[in-house]
Amino acid sequence: MYTVKEVARITGLTEHAVRFYTDKGLVPSVQRNQNNFRMFDEESINWLHGIKCLKQSGMPVDVIKTYIDLCIEGDSTIPQRYTLMMEHKEDALAKLEEAKLHVAHLEEKTALYQDILENRSPDTTNPAHWDRIQHMHGDVFYSRSATR
Amino acid sequence: MYTVKEVARITGLTEHAVRFYTDKGLVPSVQRNQNNFRMFDEESINWLHGIKCLKQSGMPVDVIKTYIDLCIEGDSTIPQRYTLMMEHKEDALAKLEEAKLHVAHLEEKTALYQDILENRSPDTTNPAHWDRIQHMHGDVFYSRSATR
DNA sequence: ATAATACCTTCGTGTTACACGAAGGCAAGA
DNA sequence: TCTTGCCTTCGTGTAACACGAAGGTATTAT
């Protein structure tokens, strides 16, 4: 039997997180002793490892809760778990695309700043640069600051 | 001069977001009329477009606030803005890597579920499958549900 | 004149996943 | 006995709004 501090060390979670997951009902096998202390056995630790693993895939806690409840129900829920996991994968892919867009945006912004700093600001009369200029017009923070 | 509703339509932001940004001080040129209504001019709308653009790069609001304050200070702050943008780009790249990891995790999980559903669960005695099995052992939610 | 409408305002709460500190209980060692 | 070290619950703060409540104001219709 382990205390909060011990499972925190074992699982690599913080004590706060361990209490949080416990109170959310994500750790089915956790119990209390006479002093109302949370007591964890090996099974609890397995669950916590699993929770950590799912968190690493970006799954929100309430979905993890749903997933765990399905696990407890038994093998009959495997198709539902698969569906849930596929849906979550779609979410993750959408976020990945978003992150790519963010980086692409920032590549352009930083490139424009480099041009200014090295006195190589793009030639607005040269059509070869128009797509960068289009971007500038959409980006108030570049054109305003550079022209004022 | 535009009302909240109008700029919301023009910028594509929600009315809530417009009020939120205004109250956070992100829109320097916004003013109030006799009825204490927020009144926006073309310049306000430009700022809001710029805010939207920065949001699309995933920049948090307090950083946008810092950035705008630097813009108002003038061209002398261009190097600081560049630094800020570069730091934000590093954040965005870190998040991109994280998103890739999430997707990779989920590719494996969903693949394992497909194996179960099609009665093709990996052969635990074949060393060729050991890296998948290692992953299974790390994933309580797979091994527990599949073995119980 | 009055009532309906269409705006606007400022609260205040809920969301996610904890972090952090406060105030207090319990058991063991110096 | 007092300190140490563990635990408990409770309450606040974070980010970026969403949403609703309660109320003010201006225009329009009857």
PDB file of C-alpha atoms (C1' of nucleotides) in Angstrom, chain B residues 1-4 18-25 27-41 44, chain C residues 8-11:
ATOM      1  CA  MET B   1     -17.871  54.578 -36.153  1.00  0.00           C
ATOM      2  CA  TYR B   2     -18.955  51.007 -35.469  1.00  0.00           C
ATOM      3  CA  THR B   3     -20.674  49.211 -32.612  1.00  0.00           C
ATOM      4  CA  VAL B   4     -19.571  45.947 -31.040  1.00  0.00           C
ATOM      5  CA  VAL B  18     -14.442  41.936 -29.057  1.00  0.00           C
ATOM      6  CA  ARG B  19     -15.462  43.126 -25.581  1.00  0.00           C
ATOM      7  CA  PHE B  20     -12.850  40.881 -24.019  1.00  0.00           C
ATOM      8  CA  TYR B  21     -10.006  42.280 -26.132  1.00  0.00           C
ATOM      9  CA  THR B  22     -11.237  45.834 -25.637  1.00  0.00           C
ATOM     10  CA  ASP B  23     -11.373  45.441 -21.860  1.00  0.00           C
ATOM     11  CA  LYS B  24      -7.901  43.877 -21.847  1.00  0.00           C
ATOM     12  CA  GLY B  25      -6.551  47.021 -23.480  1.00  0.00           C
ATOM     13  CA  VAL B  27      -7.473  47.890 -28.891  1.00  0.00           C
ATOM     14  CA  PRO B  28      -5.767  51.255 -28.256  1.00  0.00           C
ATOM     15  CA  SER B  29      -8.041  53.401 -30.433  1.00  0.00           C
ATOM     16  CA  VAL B  30     -11.391  52.299 -29.034  1.00  0.00           C
ATOM     17  CA  GLN B  31     -13.506  54.941 -27.267  1.00  0.00           C
ATOM     18  CA  ARG B  32     -16.869  55.379 -25.535  1.00  0.00           C
ATOM     19  CA  ASN B  33     -19.855  57.499 -26.563  1.00  0.00           C
ATOM     20  CA  GLN B  34     -22.312  59.330 -24.279  1.00  0.00           C
ATOM     21  CA  ASN B  35     -24.126  56.084 -23.486  1.00  0.00           C
ATOM     22  CA  ASN B  36     -20.888  54.421 -22.484  1.00  0.00           C
ATOM     23  CA  PHE B  37     -21.006  52.285 -25.627  1.00  0.00           C
ATOM     24  CA  ARG B  38     -17.741  51.119 -27.156  1.00  0.00           C
ATOM     25  CA  MET B  39     -17.175  52.947 -30.451  1.00  0.00           C
ATOM     26  CA  PHE B  40     -14.721  51.598 -33.036  1.00  0.00           C
ATOM     27  CA  ASP B  41     -13.139  53.396 -35.988  1.00  0.00           C
ATOM     28  CA  SER B  44      -9.661  49.877 -34.154  1.00  0.00           C
TER      29      SER B  44
ATOM     30  C1'  DC C   8     -25.821  48.229 -25.394  1.00  0.00           C
ATOM     31  C1'  DT C   9     -23.761  47.876 -20.353  1.00  0.00           C
ATOM     32  C1'  DT C  10     -21.693  45.402 -16.188  1.00  0.00           C
ATOM     33  C1'  DC C  11     -21.559  41.582 -13.325  1.00  0.00           C
TER      34       DC C  11
END
